[in-house]
Amino acid sequence: MQTITMPNIITEITDSSFQYCYSLKYITFPHGLTTIGSTGNTFQQNYNLEHLSFPHTLTTIGGSCFDQCNSLESVVIPETLTSIGNYAFSNNNALDDVTLGKGLVSTGKYMFQYCGELHAIVFPQGLTTIDDYAFQYCYSLKNVQIPSSVTKIGAYAFSNCRSLRRVQLPDYVTVGNDAFDNCWQLEDCGFGASINGVGTYVYAECKSIVKYDPPEGLTTVSANIMNNSNSLSYIIIPSTVTRIAAAAFGRCNAINQIWFKPLTPPEIVYSSDYVTMPCQSYTKIMVPFQSYDAYFRPDKANYPDSSVYKYIAYGTFESGVTLPATSDGGAYEYTWYTSLSNLDSGTDPITEGTGEEIYAAVTLKLVSIIVDFSTGETQKIGNAFAHPVFSGIVRCAVSDNGEFKVSGDTGYSVNGSKGQVMSYIPKFYYKMTPITLDGDNIRKARWDVAATQLDNTFKLHPAFIDKYGNEIDYFMYSCFESVGQSVSAVSYNTSYNSDGYKLASAGGSSYYPSNTFTRATARTMAARRGDGWSVAGFKQTSAIQMLMGVEY
């Protein structure tokens, strides 16, 4: 049987009525027909069905009614249709053109899933829901015009539409998980002026999207939203965002710029699978000028390491206004430019505002801590890990004549076989400023550490003045508590402190701190290493304590 013409007295075609009619090609529906399958399967697997012309009395198409009708090339849904079931036209390999009627408010789940040749779809104004999996695996679908009436795009709705290039999301829409994942040619996220919510993995594996730019009002960047979208180079985080969920930009390894708009840095959630916000050596992290320190600090968990990656301040100042050269307290020094290219090259810095957005190269001049002894509260300023004093502290293996190998160099060892294991402490200047006094007692104060003498209120720490009154560039401080080392052998022993043993700093499972040394014996053992070796003094220990206090 290849052709069916139904009489006009029929108003309903029941479930599975023509299921598996493999030879059926043409159907003439009656003019009074209202329902095709209340639950479904009515014409399922009619492999040779080529054409459908629905009457303008039809209101309902049940689930899977035209599933696997592999010769069907086009479908026009009449404006009278108000209900359509799941899988209604799924798995139709030849279907390439669809028009939905104005009476439809929801597509139904899996409606056109696996319609691999579908290249065009016309949605009616009045549609509110594009349901879960509705167009998944429609490999040929290129452009989608979503009407402003749509308020929900379901999970996986356009997943794996690998030819889809453009989509414009309506305002106030909610987008489900994986809605556009694996849309390899999608060029833009298509955000409108506002959005109600965005699920996880929405644009994962979208290999052509270059820019992530959601609207203001968004509060959470969803987990894995752009995961492995490896052309993504430009990210904007709206000012309303308070949380960036795990692996939001995981495996996006071409990020060139990240623009943070929030004045309060949003939480970035740790991911055990992929770095939430991966950066490359060339990545620029743009942060509001007035919040630079808040973003730059090392206690910002899961943020790009500010001692490695380039944080740039941006802001807008009225034309003619003198630009700030330093931050409050002097921790940062700003050099302003009208463009990022000028900033990169260091050309044509400016000192006055332009009325437009400008950019500052920032130099960390000092690291500070404010301590309130009355309340126990502390406030850190600057990132110690990015400061030359703190980043200059390295572990070394030091020979008795003062030559040393830095950790990581060939010839370095922690077990003492290549020399004493010491920390290299570079020269620094400090300033202590009382803030609150109670008589002669300091109740609140600020400590600053700098690599250079920023002004005459900064003093060189006395640990960097030797016993002859000469200024020195560094000192070495033991990494381990002392053990004894035989003069005639490399061996270390915790129990020996007799004649012929040197004071040593080495690490190893069999090395334990000696507890039998007297101060005089320790000094004698240290001196046996040669000129310049001694037990740690008050000045050196004081310097270490100051650095630790400011850093931690």
XYZ file of C-alpha atoms in Angstrom:
552
model
C 0.000 0.000 0.000
C 1.565 3.285 -1.135
C -1.324 5.790 -0.963
C -4.044 6.506 1.605
C -6.926 8.967 1.306
C -8.939 9.257 4.479
C -12.636 10.224 4.560
C -13.609 13.532 6.184
C -15.593 11.806 8.902
C -12.341 10.793 10.629
C -11.295 13.172 13.402
C -8.664 11.047 15.132
C -6.026 8.569 13.984
C -5.223 6.348 16.924
C -1.840 5.235 18.248
C 0.263 2.872 16.111
C -2.430 2.730 13.395
C 0.058 2.836 10.503
C 3.232 1.909 12.330
C 5.715 -0.076 10.191
C 3.915 0.645 6.879
C 7.193 0.541 5.052
C 5.747 1.111 1.537
C 3.385 3.990 2.340
C 4.355 7.155 0.380
C 1.360 9.507 0.313
C -1.371 10.369 2.831
C -4.364 12.633 2.353
C -5.658 13.623 5.762
C -9.362 14.450 6.306
C -10.294 18.140 6.732
C -11.809 17.607 10.161
C -8.834 15.729 11.643
C -7.872 16.983 15.117
C -5.606 14.275 16.565
C -2.863 12.025 15.239
C -2.026 9.594 18.025
C -2.912 10.618 21.534
C 0.255 9.008 22.861
C 2.135 8.121 19.682
C 3.799 5.831 17.127
C 0.979 6.368 14.569
C 3.191 6.509 11.456
C 6.470 5.438 13.017
C 8.972 3.814 10.639
C 7.075 4.642 7.441
C 10.403 4.708 5.638
C 9.036 5.778 2.228
C 6.588 8.475 3.356
C 7.526 11.520 1.258
C 4.991 14.241 1.901
C 2.659 15.478 4.636
C -0.087 18.083 4.307
C -1.806 18.612 7.619
C -5.358 20.022 7.747
C -5.964 23.306 9.539
C -8.108 21.518 12.093
C -5.239 19.513 13.581
C -4.507 20.242 17.259
C -2.483 17.252 18.505
C 0.397 15.087 17.261
C 1.431 12.358 19.703
C 4.890 11.124 20.586
C 7.009 9.341 17.928
C 4.155 9.686 15.406
C 6.489 10.333 12.471
C 9.694 8.953 13.969
C 12.011 7.328 11.385
C 10.070 8.421 8.306
C 13.332 8.570 6.407
C 12.000 9.873 3.071
C 10.128 12.856 4.519
C 11.742 16.095 3.274
C 9.633 18.954 4.664
C 7.079 19.601 7.386
C 4.691 22.528 7.837
C 2.918 22.498 11.184
C -0.511 24.193 10.954
C -1.330 27.146 13.188
C -4.083 25.121 14.859
C -1.610 22.647 16.409
C -1.144 23.264 20.129
C 0.285 19.973 21.399
C 3.080 17.826 20.065
C 4.623 14.761 21.726
C 8.205 13.701 22.296
C 10.190 12.260 19.343
C 7.377 13.395 16.994
C 9.691 13.807 13.953
C 12.977 12.386 15.243
C 15.365 10.262 13.191
C 14.114 11.588 9.821
C 17.295 11.512 7.777
C 15.919 13.339 4.706
C 14.010 16.104 6.482
C 15.577 19.457 5.550
C 12.946 22.155 6.085
C 10.487 22.750 8.950
C 7.947 25.499 9.683
C 6.214 25.497 13.043
C 2.683 26.922 13.385
C 1.816 29.935 15.537
C -0.357 27.917 17.881
C 2.575 25.895 19.226
C 3.975 27.017 22.580
C 6.401 24.112 23.150
C 8.309 21.885 20.748
C 8.255 18.688 22.772
C 11.356 16.767 23.762
C 13.496 15.072 21.090
C 11.118 16.523 18.471
C 13.660 16.642 15.604
C 16.575 14.771 17.179
C 18.853 13.083 14.618
C 17.346 14.902 11.640
C 20.783 15.152 10.101
C 19.759 16.975 6.889
C 17.590 19.637 8.552
C 19.115 22.968 7.535
C 16.312 25.461 8.309
C 13.691 25.883 11.016
C 11.131 28.684 11.329
C 9.927 29.288 14.881
C 6.641 31.153 15.455
C 6.334 34.208 17.675
C 4.449 32.924 20.712
C 6.610 29.835 21.185
C 7.817 29.802 24.800
C 9.787 26.551 25.110
C 12.325 24.764 22.943
C 12.362 21.549 24.885
C 15.156 19.170 25.868
C 17.025 17.486 22.990
C 14.598 19.056 20.471
C 17.229 19.557 17.724
C 20.122 17.491 19.026
C 22.307 16.013 16.267
C 20.750 18.159 13.540
C 24.149 18.293 11.879
C 23.109 20.495 8.922
C 21.225 23.205 10.841
C 23.049 26.487 10.139
C 21.065 29.470 11.387
C 18.387 29.732 14.047
C 16.114 32.718 14.701
C 14.701 32.256 18.180
C 11.647 34.471 18.788
C 11.569 36.893 21.718
C 8.664 34.946 23.236
C 10.918 31.982 24.111
C 11.707 31.842 27.834
C 13.281 28.384 28.021
C 15.786 26.491 25.911
C 16.026 22.987 27.294
C 19.000 20.751 27.994
C 20.833 19.553 24.869
C 18.269 21.409 22.723
C 20.813 22.174 19.968
C 23.634 19.899 21.115
C 25.871 18.639 18.313
C 24.366 20.935 15.671
C 27.795 21.069 14.088
C 26.914 23.406 11.222
C 25.123 25.960 13.403
C 26.907 29.294 13.007
C 24.734 31.905 14.647
C 22.036 32.069 17.266
C 20.572 35.081 19.062
C 19.166 34.367 22.496
C 16.091 36.356 23.562
C 16.130 38.431 26.726
C 15.173 36.783 30.030
C 15.647 33.274 28.656
C 16.778 30.293 30.743
C 19.234 27.997 28.960
C 19.551 24.356 30.040
C 22.640 22.195 30.428
C 24.609 21.409 27.250
C 22.095 23.365 25.132
C 24.706 24.218 22.466
C 27.561 21.881 23.316
C 29.608 20.528 20.395
C 28.273 23.170 17.989
C 31.672 23.310 16.350
C 30.992 26.198 13.968
C 29.024 28.407 16.352
C 30.768 31.785 16.239
C 29.094 33.617 19.105
C 27.283 32.846 22.338
C 24.436 35.073 21.146
C 23.569 36.568 24.521
C 20.824 39.172 24.664
C 20.603 42.184 26.971
C 19.659 40.003 29.939
C 19.442 36.362 30.893
C 17.642 34.469 33.655
C 19.937 31.486 33.971
C 22.515 29.408 32.127
C 23.195 25.721 32.789
C 26.430 23.745 32.753
C 28.413 22.802 29.613
C 26.157 25.084 27.514
C 28.927 26.008 25.039
C 31.371 23.185 25.785
C 33.386 21.991 22.768
C 32.224 24.981 20.690
C 35.463 25.283 18.801
C 34.754 28.517 16.893
C 33.552 30.806 19.699
C 36.127 33.520 20.301
C 34.371 35.708 22.884
C 32.414 35.047 26.077
C 30.447 38.187 26.898
C 27.298 37.532 28.969
C 24.966 40.393 29.969
C 24.925 42.307 33.230
C 22.647 40.667 35.769
C 24.303 37.266 35.531
C 25.478 36.206 39.001
C 27.109 32.825 38.320
C 29.298 31.638 35.474
C 28.191 28.013 35.261
C 30.447 25.001 35.635
C 32.155 23.891 32.412
C 30.121 26.400 30.399
C 32.927 26.863 27.843
C 34.934 23.718 28.555
C 37.340 22.855 25.727
C 36.136 25.699 23.501
C 39.690 26.030 22.348
C 39.334 29.150 20.183
C 38.051 31.223 23.095
C 40.425 34.165 23.517
C 38.355 36.929 25.115
C 36.377 36.657 28.367
C 34.286 39.347 30.038
C 32.996 38.751 33.560
C 30.015 41.102 34.218
C 30.025 43.306 37.305
C 27.128 41.329 38.812
C 28.971 37.987 38.861
C 29.817 36.684 42.335
C 30.826 33.120 41.467
C 32.713 31.367 38.658
C 31.924 27.667 38.973
C 34.335 24.760 38.597
C 36.082 24.341 35.232
C 33.968 27.116 33.679
C 36.736 27.754 31.148
C 38.579 24.451 31.570
C 40.826 23.449 28.644
C 40.294 26.842 26.966
C 43.981 27.192 26.216
C 43.957 30.198 23.908
C 42.712 32.864 26.338
C 44.279 36.212 25.476
C 42.341 38.597 27.740
C 40.135 38.214 30.809
C 38.151 41.293 31.801
C 36.863 41.345 35.357
C 34.122 43.941 35.861
C 33.120 43.227 39.516
C 34.615 45.577 42.095
C 34.614 42.671 44.547
C 36.506 39.713 43.070
C 34.078 36.837 42.479
C 34.706 33.422 43.949
C 36.479 31.049 41.553
C 35.641 27.432 42.392
C 38.370 24.811 42.346
C 38.117 21.964 39.852
C 39.962 18.678 40.309
C 39.582 17.921 36.592
C 40.553 21.126 34.768
C 41.848 24.547 35.785
C 38.760 26.769 36.062
C 40.427 29.742 34.384
C 43.587 28.623 32.544
C 46.060 31.234 31.319
C 49.003 31.331 28.951
C 52.183 33.353 29.212
C 50.592 36.060 27.026
C 47.249 36.251 28.878
C 46.291 39.692 30.188
C 44.071 39.852 33.270
C 42.195 43.159 33.280
C 40.849 44.339 36.642
C 39.184 47.566 37.849
C 41.733 50.146 38.927
C 40.050 50.739 42.284
C 40.093 46.998 43.099
C 43.559 46.140 41.867
C 44.933 45.014 45.225
C 41.858 42.876 45.936
C 42.446 40.915 42.709
C 46.241 40.876 42.931
C 46.510 39.362 46.406
C 47.839 35.797 46.723
C 44.962 34.634 48.951
C 42.552 34.811 45.979
C 42.080 31.051 45.680
C 42.066 29.593 42.157
C 42.806 32.932 40.472
C 45.595 33.080 37.879
C 48.854 33.405 39.807
C 49.591 37.110 40.002
C 53.298 36.413 40.419
C 53.269 34.735 36.982
C 50.538 36.339 34.873
C 50.095 39.980 33.926
C 47.426 41.897 35.846
C 46.541 45.239 34.245
C 44.421 47.972 35.817
C 41.818 49.812 33.762
C 39.590 52.765 34.493
C 37.944 55.877 33.131
C 38.958 59.354 34.321
C 37.576 62.721 33.295
C 39.540 64.574 30.672
C 42.347 66.638 32.192
C 42.245 64.979 35.613
C 45.691 64.116 36.996
C 46.030 60.352 37.013
C 47.128 58.558 40.189
C 50.794 57.568 40.045
C 50.700 55.363 43.126
C 48.061 53.555 45.146
C 47.028 54.504 48.652
C 49.913 53.527 50.878
C 52.309 53.359 47.950
C 52.142 49.597 47.346
C 51.629 50.018 43.610
C 53.065 52.369 41.024
C 50.917 53.089 37.944
C 52.010 54.045 34.440
C 48.979 54.913 32.283
C 48.415 54.392 28.548
C 45.588 55.022 26.115
C 45.867 51.574 24.526
C 47.052 48.102 25.403
C 49.485 48.166 22.493
C 51.126 51.291 23.950
C 51.213 49.591 27.332
C 52.918 46.536 25.841
C 55.553 48.660 24.126
C 55.849 51.215 26.921
C 55.337 54.113 24.520
C 53.497 57.398 25.035
C 52.474 57.146 28.695
C 49.950 59.716 29.852
C 49.481 61.628 33.109
C 45.969 63.018 32.604
C 42.574 61.404 32.052
C 41.022 61.320 28.598
C 37.371 60.748 29.447
C 37.687 57.250 27.960
C 38.925 53.924 29.261
C 42.677 53.812 29.830
C 45.099 51.162 31.069
C 47.866 51.039 33.656
C 51.002 48.959 33.836
C 51.371 48.272 37.547
C 54.595 47.813 39.473
C 54.473 46.290 42.953
C 56.710 48.533 45.047
C 56.125 47.173 48.532
C 54.312 44.509 50.493
C 52.608 45.474 53.716
C 50.644 44.206 56.652
C 48.508 46.177 59.070
C 48.069 44.553 62.482
C 45.496 45.576 65.070
C 46.807 44.133 68.328
C 43.584 45.030 70.140
C 41.389 42.852 67.925
C 43.915 40.490 66.358
C 42.776 41.556 62.878
C 45.269 41.861 60.042
C 45.128 43.412 56.587
C 47.557 42.513 53.811
C 48.505 44.842 50.968
C 50.216 43.565 47.837
C 51.179 40.054 46.733
C 54.389 38.866 48.340
C 54.856 36.161 45.719
C 55.098 38.818 43.006
C 57.504 41.053 44.937
C 61.231 40.791 44.150
C 62.204 40.388 47.807
C 59.913 37.444 48.478
C 60.185 35.869 45.042
C 63.957 36.250 45.354
C 64.099 33.887 48.336
C 65.418 30.573 46.989
C 66.840 27.398 48.443
C 70.530 26.791 47.666
C 73.287 24.261 48.248
C 76.252 26.319 49.540
C 79.875 25.143 49.576
C 82.185 26.151 52.395
C 83.847 28.780 50.190
C 80.467 30.474 49.577
C 79.723 29.200 46.082
C 76.158 27.975 45.693
C 73.736 26.146 43.409
C 70.092 27.178 43.360
C 67.360 24.571 43.764
C 66.660 23.139 40.305
C 70.194 23.721 39.040
C 72.510 20.859 38.149
C 74.612 20.145 41.199
C 71.938 20.971 43.758
C 70.979 18.426 46.398
C 68.981 18.650 49.600
C 70.893 15.913 51.440
C 74.012 17.991 52.051
C 76.235 16.139 49.579
C 76.577 19.295 47.454
C 76.860 21.782 50.299
C 74.793 23.215 53.128
C 71.099 23.662 52.344
C 70.403 27.348 52.907
C 67.807 29.984 51.972
C 69.060 32.950 49.978
C 67.531 36.098 51.544
C 67.873 39.207 49.345
C 68.424 42.674 50.781
C 65.310 44.643 51.749
C 64.209 47.904 53.309
C 61.439 48.271 55.849
C 59.268 50.827 57.555
C 57.104 50.508 60.637
C 54.359 53.110 61.067
C 52.338 53.278 64.303
C 48.646 53.870 63.608
C 47.093 53.696 67.070
C 48.938 54.341 70.339
C 47.884 53.780 73.935
C 50.418 55.854 75.772
C 53.746 54.316 74.826
C 52.087 51.087 73.683
C 51.440 50.421 70.003
C 47.917 49.050 69.494
C 47.855 49.167 65.698
C 50.705 49.480 63.222
C 51.749 48.940 59.640
C 54.895 47.193 58.390
C 56.153 47.790 54.828
C 58.850 45.810 53.007
C 60.480 47.126 49.821
C 63.339 46.044 47.558
C 64.713 49.592 47.348
C 64.729 52.631 49.586
C 61.537 54.264 48.335
C 62.095 57.357 50.491
C 64.082 58.348 53.562
C 61.492 56.809 55.913
C 62.556 53.335 54.740
C 65.551 51.784 56.507
C 67.852 48.998 55.388
C 67.274 46.043 57.659
C 70.345 45.656 59.922
C 70.720 42.010 58.847
C 72.241 43.397 55.653
C 75.062 45.249 57.394
C 78.017 42.998 58.152
C 80.227 43.097 61.243
C 82.517 45.575 59.520
C 79.681 48.010 58.827
C 79.489 47.190 55.113
C 76.180 46.856 53.247
C 75.603 43.360 51.813
C 73.160 42.220 49.120
C 72.018 39.014 50.788
C 72.561 36.559 53.603
C 72.084 32.793 53.803
C 69.871 31.224 56.463
C 69.748 27.503 57.234
C 66.781 25.577 55.895
C 67.086 22.845 58.514
C 67.889 22.663 62.185
C 71.504 21.825 62.828
C 73.268 18.483 62.652
C 76.924 17.631 62.873
C 79.121 16.795 59.884
C 82.492 15.123 60.038
C 85.350 17.200 58.696
C 86.988 14.153 57.106
C 83.827 12.696 55.519
C 80.579 13.760 53.953
C 78.599 11.818 56.573
C 76.206 13.567 58.928
C 75.464 12.569 62.491
C 73.069 14.083 64.969
C 74.959 13.022 68.083
C 78.471 14.322 67.355
C 79.567 17.767 68.402
C 83.151 17.021 69.297
C 86.313 18.382 67.775
C 86.479 17.886 64.036
C 82.763 18.290 63.370
C 81.125 21.187 61.537
C 77.682 22.630 62.058
C 75.494 21.577 59.145
C 72.107 22.180 57.515
C 70.900 19.200 55.499
C 67.723 17.239 54.930
C 67.107 13.516 54.922
C 65.089 10.834 56.629
C 67.991 9.967 58.961
C 68.879 13.536 59.921
C 67.416 14.741 63.159
C 68.092 18.089 64.861
C 70.873 17.901 67.395
C 69.931 18.728 70.960
C 73.287 18.351 72.652
C 75.010 21.438 71.281
C 75.789 24.305 73.573
C 75.819 27.797 72.112
C 79.604 27.975 72.384
C 80.051 24.577 70.728
C 77.665 25.515 67.902
C 79.625 28.697 67.241
C 82.876 26.771 67.120
C 81.422 24.147 64.751
C 80.008 26.871 62.468
C 83.348 28.682 62.327
C 85.053 25.478 61.120
C 83.321 25.994 57.732
C 85.450 29.046 57.110
C 85.174 32.797 56.852
C 81.633 34.169 56.940
C 79.961 31.148 58.548
C 78.284 31.589 61.934
C 75.216 30.560 63.852
C 72.132 32.610 63.013
C 72.117 35.857 64.909
C 69.365 38.071 66.254
C 69.438 40.378 63.210
C 69.051 37.562 60.680
C 66.299 35.884 62.692
C 64.536 39.228 63.050
C 64.634 39.716 59.265
C 63.130 36.243 58.691
C 60.392 36.951 61.238
C 59.539 40.262 59.573
C 59.285 38.667 56.130
C 57.155 35.820 57.459
C 54.888 38.229 59.301
C 54.299 40.348 56.212
C 53.880 37.371 53.871
C 51.727 35.092 56.012
